[in-house]
Coordinates of C-alpha atoms in Angstrom, one line a residue:
M1236 CA 20.5 3.7 -28.5
A1237 CA 17.6 1.4 -29.5
F1238 CA 16.1 -0.4 -26.4
P1239 CA 14.1 -3.4 -26.7
D1240 CA 10.4 -3.0 -26.3
Y1241 CA 10.2 -5.8 -23.4
F1242 CA 12.7 -3.8 -21.5
L1243 CA 10.9 -0.5 -21.9
D1244 CA 7.5 -1.9 -20.9
D1245 CA 9.3 -3.8 -17.8
L1246 CA 10.9 -0.5 -17.0
R1247 CA 7.4 1.5 -17.2
A1248 CA 6.0 -1.2 -15.1
R1249 CA 8.7 -0.7 -12.1
T1250 CA 8.8 3.0 -13.0
P1251 CA 5.6 4.7 -11.0
L1252 CA 4.9 7.9 -13.1
V1253 CA 3.1 9.8 -10.2
D1254 CA 6.2 9.0 -7.8
V1255 CA 8.7 10.3 -10.6
I1256 CA 6.2 13.6 -11.4
G1257 CA 5.9 14.2 -7.8
R1258 CA 9.3 15.0 -7.0
H1259 CA 8.7 18.0 -9.4
V1260 CA 5.3 18.6 -9.2
K1261 CA 2.7 18.8 -5.9
L1262 CA 0.3 16.7 -6.8
A1263 CA -3.5 16.1 -5.2
R1264 CA -5.4 13.3 -6.5
R1265 CA -8.9 14.0 -8.5
G1266 CA -10.8 10.8 -8.7
R1267 CA -8.6 8.2 -11.0
E1268 CA -5.9 11.0 -11.7
W1269 CA -3.7 13.3 -10.0
L1270 CA -3.8 17.1 -10.7
G1271 CA -1.1 19.9 -9.9
L1272 CA 0.7 23.2 -11.5
C1273 CA 2.1 22.5 -14.7
P1274 CA 5.8 22.6 -14.4
F1275 CA 6.1 23.7 -17.9
H1276 CA 4.4 27.0 -18.1
N1277 CA 3.3 29.2 -15.1
E1278 CA -0.3 28.9 -14.0
K1279 CA -2.3 29.5 -11.0
T1280 CA -4.8 27.2 -11.8
P1281 CA -3.7 23.7 -12.0
S1282 CA -4.7 22.3 -15.2
F1283 CA -1.6 19.6 -15.3
T1284 CA -3.2 15.7 -15.1
V1285 CA -1.2 12.4 -14.2
N1286 CA -3.0 9.1 -15.2
E1287 CA -0.9 6.4 -13.7
E1288 CA -3.0 3.6 -14.8
K1289 CA -2.6 4.5 -18.6
G1290 CA 0.8 6.1 -18.4
F1291 CA 0.8 9.5 -19.5
Y1292 CA 0.6 13.1 -18.5
Y1293 CA -1.4 16.0 -20.2
C1294 CA -1.6 19.7 -19.0
F1295 CA -4.6 21.2 -20.6
G1296 CA -3.1 24.5 -20.5
C1297 CA 0.1 24.3 -22.6
Q1298 CA -1.0 20.8 -24.1
A1299 CA 2.7 19.2 -22.9
H1300 CA 2.1 15.3 -22.7
G1301 CA 3.7 12.1 -22.8
S1302 CA 5.4 9.0 -20.8
V1303 CA 7.6 8.9 -17.9
F1304 CA 10.4 9.2 -20.6
D1305 CA 8.9 12.3 -22.1
F1306 CA 8.4 14.1 -18.6
V1307 CA 12.1 13.7 -17.4
M1308 CA 13.4 14.7 -20.8
R1309 CA 11.7 17.7 -20.9
R1310 CA 12.1 18.8 -17.1
E1311 CA 15.6 17.8 -17.2
G1312 CA 16.9 18.6 -20.5
L1313 CA 17.9 14.8 -21.3
G1314 CA 18.3 12.9 -24.2
F1315 CA 16.5 9.6 -24.5
T1316 CA 19.3 7.0 -23.7
E1317 CA 20.2 9.3 -20.5
V1318 CA 16.7 9.2 -19.2
V1319 CA 16.3 5.3 -19.5
E1320 CA 19.5 4.5 -18.4
R1321 CA 19.1 6.8 -15.2
L1322 CA 15.4 5.4 -14.6
A1323 CA 16.5 1.7 -15.0
A1324 CA 19.3 2.3 -12.4
E1325 CA 16.9 3.8 -10.1
A1326 CA 14.6 0.7 -10.7
G1327 CA 17.5 -1.8 -9.8
M1328 CA 17.8 -2.9 -13.6
E1329 CA 20.4 -3.4 -15.8
S1330 CA 20.5 -1.3 -19.1
P1331 CA 21.1 -3.3 -22.4
K1332 CA 24.1 -2.8 -23.4
P1333 CA 24.7 -1.6 -27.4
S1334 CA 26.9 -4.4 -28.3
P1335 CA 27.1 -7.2 -30.6
E1336 CA 25.7 -9.9 -27.9
A1337 CA 23.2 -7.6 -26.7
Q1338 CA 21.9 -7.1 -30.1
A1339 CA 22.0 -11.0 -30.5
R1340 CA 20.0 -11.8 -27.2
D1341 CA 17.3 -9.3 -28.6
E1342 CA 17.1 -11.3 -31.9
V1343 CA 16.9 -14.5 -29.7
R1344 CA 14.1 -13.2 -27.4
V1345 CA 12.2 -12.2 -30.7
R1346 CA 12.5 -16.0 -31.9
L1347 CA 11.5 -17.0 -28.5
L1348 CA 8.5 -15.1 -28.5
D1349 CA 7.4 -16.4 -32.0
A1350 CA 7.8 -20.1 -30.5
M1351 CA 5.4 -19.1 -27.6
A1352 CA 2.9 -17.7 -30.1
C1353 CA 3.0 -20.6 -32.5
A1354 CA 2.9 -23.1 -29.7
A1355 CA -0.4 -21.1 -28.1
D1356 CA -2.0 -21.4 -31.3
W1357 CA -1.1 -25.1 -31.4
F1358 CA -2.3 -26.1 -28.1
Q1359 CA -5.7 -24.1 -29.1
G1360 CA -6.1 -26.1 -32.1
R1361 CA -5.8 -29.4 -30.8
L1362 CA -8.2 -28.8 -28.0
A1363 CA -11.1 -29.1 -31.1
T1364 CA -9.6 -32.2 -32.2
D1365 CA -10.8 -35.8 -31.6
S1366 CA -7.6 -36.0 -29.0
G1367 CA -8.9 -33.0 -27.2
R1368 CA -12.7 -34.5 -26.7
N1369 CA -11.5 -35.3 -22.7
A1370 CA -10.0 -31.8 -22.3
R1371 CA -13.4 -30.2 -23.3
E1372 CA -15.5 -32.5 -21.3
Y1373 CA -13.5 -31.4 -18.3
L1374 CA -14.1 -27.7 -19.0
K1375 CA -17.3 -28.0 -19.7
G1376 CA -18.0 -30.1 -16.5
R1377 CA -16.6 -27.1 -14.9
G1378 CA -18.8 -24.7 -16.1
L1379 CA -17.1 -22.8 -18.7
A1380 CA -19.1 -21.8 -21.8
D1381 CA -17.3 -22.2 -25.1
G1382 CA -16.9 -18.1 -25.5
T1383 CA -14.8 -18.1 -22.1
V1384 CA -12.8 -21.2 -23.4
E1385 CA -12.1 -19.0 -26.6
E1386 CA -11.6 -15.5 -24.6
F1387 CA -8.6 -17.2 -22.7
R1388 CA -7.0 -19.3 -25.2
L1389 CA -7.1 -22.6 -23.6
G1390 CA -5.4 -25.6 -25.5
Y1391 CA -4.7 -29.2 -25.2
A1392 CA -1.4 -30.5 -25.1
P1393 CA -1.6 -34.1 -26.5
T1394 CA -0.2 -37.4 -25.0
G1395 CA 2.7 -38.1 -27.6
R1396 CA 5.8 -37.3 -26.1
T1397 CA 7.4 -35.6 -28.8
T1398 CA 4.0 -34.0 -30.6
L1399 CA 4.7 -30.7 -30.1
K1400 CA 8.2 -30.5 -30.6
E1401 CA 7.8 -32.0 -33.9
A1402 CA 5.1 -29.7 -35.2
L1403 CA 7.4 -26.5 -34.0
L1404 CA 10.1 -28.4 -36.0
A1405 CA 8.2 -28.3 -39.3
R1406 CA 7.5 -24.7 -38.6
G1407 CA 11.2 -23.8 -38.5
F1408 CA 11.9 -23.3 -34.9
A1409 CA 15.5 -24.7 -33.8
E1410 CA 15.0 -27.3 -30.9
D1411 CA 17.8 -25.4 -28.9
R1412 CA 15.2 -22.3 -28.9
L1413 CA 12.4 -24.9 -27.7
V1414 CA 14.2 -25.8 -25.1
D1415 CA 15.5 -22.0 -24.0
C1416 CA 11.8 -21.1 -24.0
G1417 CA 10.8 -23.6 -21.8
L1418 CA 8.6 -26.1 -24.5
L1419 CA 10.8 -28.9 -24.5
I1420 CA 12.9 -30.6 -21.7
V1421 CA 16.4 -32.2 -22.3
P1422 CA 16.9 -35.3 -20.0
E1423 CA 19.6 -35.6 -17.9
D1424 CA 21.1 -38.8 -19.2
G1425 CA 21.3 -36.6 -22.8
G1426 CA 18.6 -38.2 -23.9
E1427 CA 16.3 -37.0 -26.7
A1428 CA 14.4 -33.7 -25.8
Y1429 CA 10.6 -34.2 -25.4
D1430 CA 7.6 -32.0 -25.0
R1431 CA 7.1 -30.5 -21.3
F1432 CA 3.0 -30.6 -21.4
R1433 CA 1.6 -33.9 -22.1
D1434 CA -2.2 -34.8 -22.0
R1435 CA -2.5 -31.3 -20.1
I1436 CA -5.1 -28.6 -20.3
V1437 CA -3.1 -25.5 -21.2
F1438 CA -3.3 -22.1 -20.1
P1439 CA -1.3 -19.5 -21.9
I1440 CA 0.3 -17.1 -19.5
S1441 CA 1.0 -13.3 -20.7
D1442 CA 3.4 -10.7 -19.9
P1443 CA 1.8 -7.0 -19.4
S1444 CA 1.9 -6.2 -23.1
G1445 CA -0.5 -9.5 -23.6
R1446 CA 2.5 -11.6 -25.6
V1447 CA 2.5 -15.2 -24.5
V1448 CA 5.7 -15.7 -22.2
A1449 CA 5.1 -19.0 -20.6
F1450 CA 2.3 -21.8 -20.1
G1451 CA 0.5 -23.5 -17.3
G1452 CA -0.8 -27.1 -17.7
R1453 CA -3.8 -28.9 -15.9
A1454 CA -3.0 -32.8 -16.0
L1455 CA -5.7 -34.8 -17.0
G1456 CA -4.2 -38.4 -16.3
E1457 CA -2.0 -39.3 -14.0
M1458 CA 1.0 -38.3 -15.3
G1459 CA 3.2 -36.2 -13.2
P1460 CA 1.9 -33.1 -10.7
K1461 CA -1.5 -31.9 -10.9
Y1462 CA -0.3 -28.3 -12.1
L1463 CA 3.0 -27.5 -14.3
N1464 CA 4.3 -24.3 -15.0
S1465 CA 6.6 -23.7 -17.7
P1466 CA 9.9 -22.8 -15.8
E1467 CA 11.8 -19.7 -15.4
T1468 CA 13.6 -18.6 -18.9
P1469 CA 14.7 -15.4 -20.5
L1470 CA 10.9 -14.5 -21.1
F1471 CA 9.3 -15.5 -18.0
R1472 CA 9.9 -14.7 -14.2
K1473 CA 6.7 -15.8 -12.6
G1474 CA 7.4 -13.6 -9.7
R1475 CA 7.1 -10.6 -12.0
L1476 CA 3.7 -11.4 -13.4
L1477 CA 0.2 -12.1 -12.9
Y1478 CA -1.8 -14.0 -14.2
N1479 CA -4.3 -12.7 -16.9
L1480 CA -3.0 -9.0 -16.4
A1481 CA -2.9 -7.9 -19.5
H1482 CA -6.6 -8.9 -20.1
A1483 CA -8.1 -7.4 -16.5
R1484 CA -6.1 -4.1 -16.9
P1485 CA -9.3 -2.4 -18.5
A1486 CA -11.8 -3.7 -16.1
I1487 CA -9.4 -3.0 -13.2
R1488 CA -9.0 0.4 -14.5
D1489 CA -12.9 1.2 -15.0
Q1490 CA -13.4 -0.6 -11.4
G1491 CA -10.6 0.7 -9.5
S1492 CA -10.6 -2.8 -7.9
A1493 CA -8.7 -5.8 -8.4
V1494 CA -9.3 -9.4 -7.4
V1495 CA -6.0 -11.4 -6.7
A1496 CA -6.8 -15.5 -6.6
E1497 CA -4.5 -18.3 -6.7
G1498 CA -5.3 -20.2 -9.5
Y1499 CA -6.2 -20.1 -13.3
M1500 CA -9.2 -21.8 -13.0
D1501 CA -10.2 -19.4 -10.1
V1502 CA -9.5 -16.2 -12.3
I1503 CA -11.2 -17.7 -15.6
A1504 CA -14.7 -18.9 -13.1
L1505 CA -14.5 -15.3 -11.5
Y1506 CA -14.5 -13.6 -15.2
Q1507 CA -16.9 -15.8 -16.6
A1508 CA -19.3 -14.9 -13.6
G1509 CA -18.5 -11.1 -14.5
F1510 CA -15.3 -10.4 -12.3
A1511 CA -13.3 -9.2 -15.4
N1512 CA -10.8 -7.8 -12.9
A1513 CA -9.4 -11.0 -11.6
V1514 CA -5.9 -11.9 -11.6
A1515 CA -3.6 -14.6 -10.0
S1516 CA -0.2 -15.0 -8.2
L1517 CA 0.8 -17.9 -10.4
G1518 CA 1.3 -20.3 -7.7
T1519 CA 3.5 -18.3 -5.6
A1520 CA 3.3 -16.0 -2.6
V1521 CA 2.5 -12.6 -3.6
T1522 CA 6.0 -10.9 -4.5
E1523 CA 7.1 -7.5 -4.3
D1524 CA 7.0 -6.8 -7.9
Q1525 CA 3.6 -8.3 -8.2
L1526 CA 2.4 -5.9 -5.8
G1527 CA 4.0 -2.8 -7.7
L1528 CA 2.2 -3.9 -10.5
L1529 CA -1.0 -4.1 -9.3
W1530 CA -0.5 -0.9 -7.4
R1531 CA 0.1 0.7 -10.3
L1532 CA -3.5 0.1 -11.1
T1533 CA -5.3 0.4 -7.8
P1534 CA -4.7 1.6 -4.6
E1535 CA -6.1 -1.4 -2.6
P1536 CA -6.4 -4.8 -4.3
V1537 CA -8.3 -7.5 -2.7
L1538 CA -6.3 -10.6 -2.0
C1539 CA -8.2 -14.1 -1.9
F1540 CA -7.0 -16.8 0.3
D1541 CA -8.4 -20.2 1.5
G1542 CA -9.7 -19.8 5.0
D1543 CA -7.8 -22.6 6.3
A1544 CA -4.4 -22.6 7.9
A1545 CA -2.5 -22.6 4.7
G1546 CA -4.5 -19.5 3.2
W1547 CA -3.9 -17.7 6.8
N1548 CA 0.0 -18.2 6.3
A1549 CA -0.2 -17.4 2.6
A1550 CA -2.0 -14.2 3.8
A1551 CA 0.9 -13.5 6.3
R1552 CA 3.2 -13.9 4.1
A1553 CA 1.8 -11.0 1.8
A1554 CA 1.0 -8.8 4.3
D1555 CA 4.8 -8.9 5.8
R1556 CA 5.8 -8.5 1.7
A1557 CA 3.6 -5.5 1.9
L1558 CA 4.6 -3.6 4.8
P1559 CA 8.1 -2.0 3.7
L1560 CA 6.7 -1.2 0.6
L1561 CA 3.1 0.6 1.5
Q1562 CA 2.9 4.2 0.7
S1563 CA 0.3 6.8 1.1
G1564 CA -2.9 5.7 -0.5
H1565 CA -1.6 2.2 -1.2
S1566 CA -2.6 -0.8 0.8
L1567 CA -4.2 -4.5 0.3
R1568 CA -7.3 -5.8 1.7
F1569 CA -7.8 -9.7 2.5
A1570 CA -10.8 -11.8 1.5
L1571 CA -10.5 -15.1 3.8
L1572 CA -12.9 -17.6 1.8
P1573 CA -14.8 -20.2 4.2
A1574 CA -12.9 -23.5 4.7
G1575 CA -12.9 -25.8 2.0
E1576 CA -13.7 -23.1 -0.8
D1577 CA -12.0 -21.1 -3.5
P1578 CA -13.5 -18.5 -5.8
D1579 CA -14.5 -20.7 -8.4
S1580 CA -16.5 -23.0 -6.3
L1581 CA -17.8 -20.3 -4.1
V1582 CA -19.6 -18.5 -7.1
T1583 CA -20.5 -21.9 -8.3
T1584 CA -22.0 -23.5 -5.3
R1585 CA -23.4 -19.7 -3.5
G1586 CA -23.6 -17.2 -6.4
V1587 CA -22.1 -14.2 -7.6
D1588 CA -23.8 -11.9 -5.0
A1589 CA -22.2 -14.1 -1.9
F1590 CA -18.7 -13.7 -3.6
R1591 CA -19.3 -10.0 -3.9
Q1592 CA -20.3 -9.7 -0.6
L1593 CA -16.9 -11.4 0.7
L1594 CA -15.0 -9.0 -1.6
S1595 CA -17.1 -6.1 0.2
D1596 CA -16.4 -7.2 3.9
A1597 CA -12.8 -7.9 2.9
T1598 CA -10.3 -7.3 6.0
P1599 CA -8.0 -4.3 5.6
L1600 CA -4.6 -4.7 6.0
S1601 CA -4.1 -3.2 9.2
D1602 CA -7.3 -5.6 10.9
L1603 CA -5.3 -8.7 9.2
L1604 CA -1.8 -8.0 11.3
W1605 CA -4.1 -7.4 14.1
R1606 CA -6.0 -10.6 14.0
I1607 CA -2.6 -12.5 13.0
A1608 CA -1.0 -11.1 16.0
M1609 CA -3.8 -12.0 18.2
R1610 CA -4.3 -15.6 17.0
D1611 CA -3.3 -18.3 19.6
R1612 CA -2.1 -15.9 22.1
T1613 CA -3.1 -15.9 25.6
L1614 CA -3.4 -11.8 27.0
D1615 CA -4.1 -13.0 30.9
T1616 CA -0.7 -11.3 32.1
P1617 CA 1.4 -8.4 32.0
E1618 CA 4.0 -10.2 30.3
R1619 CA 2.3 -11.8 27.5
R1620 CA 0.5 -8.5 26.9
A1621 CA 3.9 -6.4 26.8
G1622 CA 5.0 -9.2 24.3
F1623 CA 1.8 -8.7 22.4
A1624 CA 2.5 -5.5 22.2
R1625 CA 6.3 -5.6 21.3
D1626 CA 5.0 -8.1 18.6
V1627 CA 2.8 -5.4 16.9
R1628 CA 5.4 -2.4 17.3
A1629 CA 7.7 -4.4 15.6
K1630 CA 5.3 -5.1 12.8
V1631 CA 4.8 -1.4 12.7
G1632 CA 8.7 -0.7 12.4
R1633 CA 8.7 -2.6 9.3
I1634 CA 6.7 0.0 7.6
G1635 CA 9.2 2.2 5.2
D1636 CA 6.9 5.1 4.5
R1637 CA 7.3 7.4 7.6
Q1638 CA 3.8 9.0 7.1
V1639 CA 2.1 5.6 6.7
R1640 CA 3.9 4.4 9.7
A1641 CA 3.0 7.0 11.7
F1642 CA -0.7 6.4 10.6
Y1643 CA -0.4 3.0 11.8
E1644 CA 1.4 3.5 15.2
H1645 CA -1.5 6.0 16.0
H1646 CA -4.0 3.4 14.9
Y1647 CA -2.4 0.5 17.1
R1648 CA -1.7 2.8 19.8
A1649 CA -5.3 3.2 20.1
R1650 CA -6.4 -0.2 19.8
L1651 CA -3.8 -1.3 22.3
E1652 CA -5.0 1.3 25.1
E1653 CA -8.6 0.0 24.0
L1654 CA -7.3 -3.6 25.0
F1655 CA -5.3 -3.0 27.8
G1656 CA -5.3 0.6 28.9
T1657 CA -2.3 2.9 28.9
D1658 CA -1.3 1.3 32.3
G1659 CA -1.6 -2.2 30.4
R1660 CA -4.6 -2.9 32.9
T1661 CA -7.6 -4.6 32.0
P1662 CA -10.7 -3.2 31.0
E1663 CA -12.3 -4.4 34.3
A1664 CA -9.7 -2.8 36.8
R1665 CA -9.8 0.3 34.9
T1666 CA -13.7 0.0 35.4
A1667 CA -13.1 -0.4 39.1
S1668 CA -10.6 2.6 39.1
G1669 CA -13.1 5.1 37.3
A1670 CA -15.9 3.6 39.9
R1671 CA -13.8 5.1 42.9
G1672 CA -14.1 8.6 41.7
G1673 CA -11.7 8.7 39.2
R1674 CA -8.5 8.7 41.0
D1675 CA -5.8 6.5 39.4
V1676 CA -4.9 4.0 42.3
S1677 CA -1.5 3.2 40.6
H1678 CA -0.1 6.7 40.2
G1679 CA -2.0 8.3 43.3
R1680 CA -3.1 11.5 41.2
R1681 CA -6.4 12.6 40.4
L1682 CA -7.2 11.9 36.7
P1683 CA -8.3 14.8 34.8
R1684 CA -12.1 15.5 34.0
H1685 CA -13.3 17.0 30.8
H1686 CA -16.6 18.2 29.4
G1687 CA -15.6 19.1 25.6
L1688 CA -14.5 22.7 24.5
G1689 CA -16.1 25.4 26.0
L1690 CA -15.3 28.8 24.6
G1691 CA -14.5 30.6 27.9
T1692 CA -13.9 28.1 30.2
A1693 CA -10.6 26.0 29.0
G1694 CA -7.7 25.9 31.5
V1695 CA -4.0 26.3 31.0
T1696 CA -3.8 22.9 29.5
D1697 CA -6.6 23.6 26.9
R1698 CA -4.8 26.6 25.8
R1699 CA -1.6 24.9 24.6
E1700 CA -3.9 22.2 23.0
R1701 CA -5.8 24.6 21.2
V1702 CA -2.6 26.3 19.7
L1703 CA -1.0 22.9 19.0
I1704 CA -4.0 22.1 16.8
A1705 CA -5.0 25.5 15.5
T1706 CA -1.6 26.1 14.0
I1707 CA -2.0 22.5 12.2
V1708 CA -5.3 23.6 10.8
G1709 CA -3.9 26.8 10.0
H1710 CA -0.7 24.9 8.1
P1711 CA -1.6 21.3 7.0
D1712 CA 1.6 21.1 5.3
L1713 CA 3.3 21.1 8.9
L1714 CA 1.7 17.4 8.9
E1715 CA 4.8 16.5 6.1
Q1716 CA 7.5 17.3 8.6
K1717 CA 5.8 17.0 12.0
L1718 CA 2.9 13.8 11.7
E1719 CA 4.9 11.8 14.1
E1720 CA 4.9 14.2 16.8
F1721 CA 1.1 15.3 16.0
V1722 CA 0.2 11.7 16.6
D1723 CA 2.1 11.4 19.8
I1724 CA 0.0 14.3 21.6
E1725 CA -2.1 13.2 24.3
F1726 CA -4.9 15.5 24.2
G1727 CA -6.6 15.8 27.5
D1728 CA -9.8 17.2 26.0
P1729 CA -11.7 14.6 24.2
A1730 CA -12.9 16.9 21.7
L1731 CA -9.4 18.1 20.7
D1732 CA -8.7 14.2 20.4
R1733 CA -11.5 13.5 18.2
L1734 CA -10.5 16.4 15.9
R1735 CA -6.9 15.5 15.5
D1736 CA -8.1 11.5 14.3
E1737 CA -10.2 13.6 11.8
I1738 CA -7.6 15.5 10.6
I1739 CA -5.3 12.6 10.4
K1740 CA -7.7 10.6 8.8
I1741 CA -8.6 13.7 6.1
A1742 CA -4.7 14.2 5.4
S1743 CA -4.3 10.3 4.8
G1744 CA -6.3 10.3 1.7
S1745 CA -5.5 14.0 0.6
S1746 CA -2.2 15.4 -1.0
G1747 CA -1.6 19.0 -1.3
L1748 CA -4.0 19.8 1.5
D1749 CA -4.8 23.4 2.4
S1750 CA -6.3 25.1 5.4
A1751 CA -9.6 26.1 3.5
T1752 CA -10.1 22.6 2.1
L1753 CA -9.1 20.9 5.5
K1754 CA -11.4 23.2 7.5
R1755 CA -14.2 22.4 4.5
H1756 CA -14.0 18.9 5.6
L1757 CA -13.6 19.1 9.0
R1758 CA -17.4 20.9 8.9
E1759 CA -18.8 18.4 6.8
E1760 CA -17.7 15.9 9.5
G1761 CA -19.6 17.7 12.3
F1762 CA -16.8 19.5 13.8
T1763 CA -18.0 23.2 13.3
A1764 CA -18.1 24.0 17.2
T1765 CA -14.6 23.0 17.9
L1766 CA -13.5 24.5 14.6
E1767 CA -15.3 27.9 16.5
A1768 CA -13.6 27.1 19.8
I1769 CA -10.0 27.0 18.1
A1770 CA -10.7 30.1 15.3
E1771 CA -7.5 31.6 15.1
A1772 CA -9.3 34.9 16.0
R1773 CA -9.4 33.6 19.4
I1774 CA -6.3 32.0 19.5
A1775 CA -4.0 34.6 17.1
P1776 CA -3.6 37.0 20.0
L1777 CA -2.1 34.4 21.9
A1778 CA 0.1 32.8 19.4
P1779 CA 0.4 34.8 16.4
F1780 CA 1.7 32.2 14.4
V1781 CA -1.3 29.9 13.8
R1782 CA -2.7 32.5 11.0
P1783 CA -2.9 31.0 7.6
D1784 CA -0.8 33.9 6.0
A1785 CA 2.1 33.2 8.6
S1786 CA 5.0 31.2 6.8
L1787 CA 5.2 27.6 7.3
E1788 CA 8.7 28.2 8.7
T1789 CA 7.4 30.4 11.4
A1790 CA 4.4 28.2 12.2
R1791 CA 7.0 25.2 12.4
K1792 CA 8.7 27.2 14.8
G1793 CA 6.0 28.4 17.0
W1794 CA 4.4 24.9 16.9
E1795 CA 7.7 22.9 18.3
S1796 CA 7.9 25.8 21.1
V1797 CA 4.6 25.0 22.1
L1798 CA 4.6 21.3 22.1
S1799 CA 8.0 21.6 24.2
V1800 CA 6.3 23.7 26.9
H1801 CA 3.4 21.3 26.8
R1802 CA 5.3 18.0 27.4
S1803 CA 7.6 20.1 30.1
A1804 CA 4.4 21.3 31.7
V1805 CA 3.1 17.9 32.1
T1806 CA 5.9 16.8 34.6
L1807 CA 4.8 20.2 36.7
P1808 CA 2.9 19.8 40.1
V1809 CA -0.8 21.1 39.4
E1810 CA -0.6 24.2 41.4
K1811 CA 2.8 25.4 39.3
T1812 CA 1.0 24.8 35.8
A1813 CA -1.3 27.4 36.6
Y1814 CA 1.4 30.2 36.4
I1815 CA 2.0 29.5 33.0
E1816 CA -1.7 30.6 32.0
E1817 CA -0.2 34.1 32.3
F1818 CA 2.2 33.9 29.3
D1819 CA 1.6 34.1 25.5
F1820 CA 3.2 32.2 22.9
T1821 CA 5.2 35.1 21.3
D1822 CA 9.1 34.9 21.3
E1823 CA 9.2 36.8 24.2
G1824 CA 6.7 35.0 26.0
F1825 CA 8.5 31.7 25.1
D1826 CA 11.8 32.9 26.5
R1827 CA 10.2 33.6 30.2
L1828 CA 8.4 30.3 29.9
K1829 CA 11.2 28.7 29.5
A1830 CA 13.0 30.3 32.4
F1831 CA 9.5 29.7 34.4
L1832 CA 9.9 26.1 33.5
G1833 CA 13.8 25.7 34.2
E1834 CA 13.3 27.6 37.7
A1835 CA 10.3 24.7 38.4
E1836 CA 12.4 21.8 37.6
R1837 CA 15.2 23.2 40.0
N1838 CA 12.6 23.9 42.6
G1839 CA 11.5 20.7 42.1
A1840 CA 14.9 18.8 42.7
A1841 CA 15.8 21.0 45.7
E1842 CA 12.5 19.9 47.0
A1843 CA 13.4 16.2 46.8
A1844 CA 16.6 16.4 48.0
D1845 CA 15.3 18.2 51.2
A1846 CA 12.6 15.1 51.5
D1847 CA 15.4 12.4 51.0
P1848 CA 18.8 14.1 52.1
T1849 CA 20.3 10.4 51.7
G1850 CA 19.5 10.3 47.9
A1851 CA 18.9 6.5 48.5
G1852 CA 14.9 6.7 47.7
P1853 CA 12.6 4.5 49.6
P1854 CA 13.8 1.3 51.1

């Protein structure tokens, strides 16, 4: 079956190549490409590359190459039609059916594209005539050079009610087709169809392949709204396209970044100022489809919004839409402009360097969500602080990707603790508590004091914590299964806590991380001494599963058992936790540990009953 080009283009845009290949190949990012072991021949050194931006894979070993369709065909032995239909179903798209009706629709689409291409040429030609003088003067007054006007194929729609209509009818286009593609409007009273765009500067809007599918028009006179776009048509769904994407794609690919503005003139002014990677959202709040288009090209596009209330609201909507779609390595940054400025005016009045600095200082998505949650909040009571924490957790709960959600939970937990403390108290109250000798007056017990990881002075708590960290260092693949538990561990030793944070940071930017690579990164970041303190040579006699040569399943079971002991021991009185030190973390040791903890729990319950035989608790 022959599928229309437009359908295949749309399907490619909605089917990330890395996601499809990543189901079968463990990929690691290497610059702008991804690298892994080729699935089509046996190899020990990775030579299989995936280039998401260009939409193809290539193996330097066996020369296998192709598109997402080729990969699935070769990997699963399917025909082209089967592959397209499967991927379309996964993307939520309906495949065109091989019927006379479908063929007729495809032929109509081709004629509509021809009409739009002809209209774009015609508008462009009108700009150069006497009737387009005012339009040319307006563009010149906005600082656009002739070359820029030509580059973006800007045009002019004359004032006549049916000027475009007559020109295209004379070229053989049927009037109903011109209505279908949004060039003409049919009055509700059934009168004669007339031109949609009149006395306007015209901005052609292209699909990702560069074909004109719609227009935007900026009014020069008093007719209608200031900006007018084509309606939704068989060619045009504004929520699925980005203005200037086809033009900006090479620059986005080369620079590894994209700037998302709100208007046509912003994009054109930025291009002329040297920001060829600029696109616009066609006047809509950034949609899920638009985010998908951006993330195929760059991991962290920068969204530019005005710094007023409307801009903040638009940024908040974009952030909310992004949360369920976040994936490892994909996020957003936000550049909120000074009040009264847009990208066009900022570049014009303050210069290119000012805008470049604005992009450099763009706010990460995680920080923007925090700032939005903090806006107009008074956090002077426990109830208000609890409400704030609840709202932050609700935002994080909307993140679909489990790993990304765990990183966000860890990030915000640290920020909430920094802001309120683990018990919700103000920083001043915690400082006062610390001045009283480190005793937590709200719980009546001594707070632990730690001075880093000494090689011979670690207590029983440090032994468990060392094992938990050492197992992850020896088996980074465990993070794919145990990330949330790893994030939740409360390490008593600050050195281990910092090490855990660095491991999470490294893992968030790496795929297929092995133990040797993780250790190298950690040493480069200054954790050599801490790594020495938890080296497997020191820990393995206590817990053999920490060794990198232990199987992943063995490491997982051992790690889970240590974590269970660690959590249970937290509830024991201090004098009883010392007894745990005599046990090791072998299978036999775990059995004895569990028996000991069970006995300790039963004894604790009996002591509580003796102290309060009524069971009524304090009055």
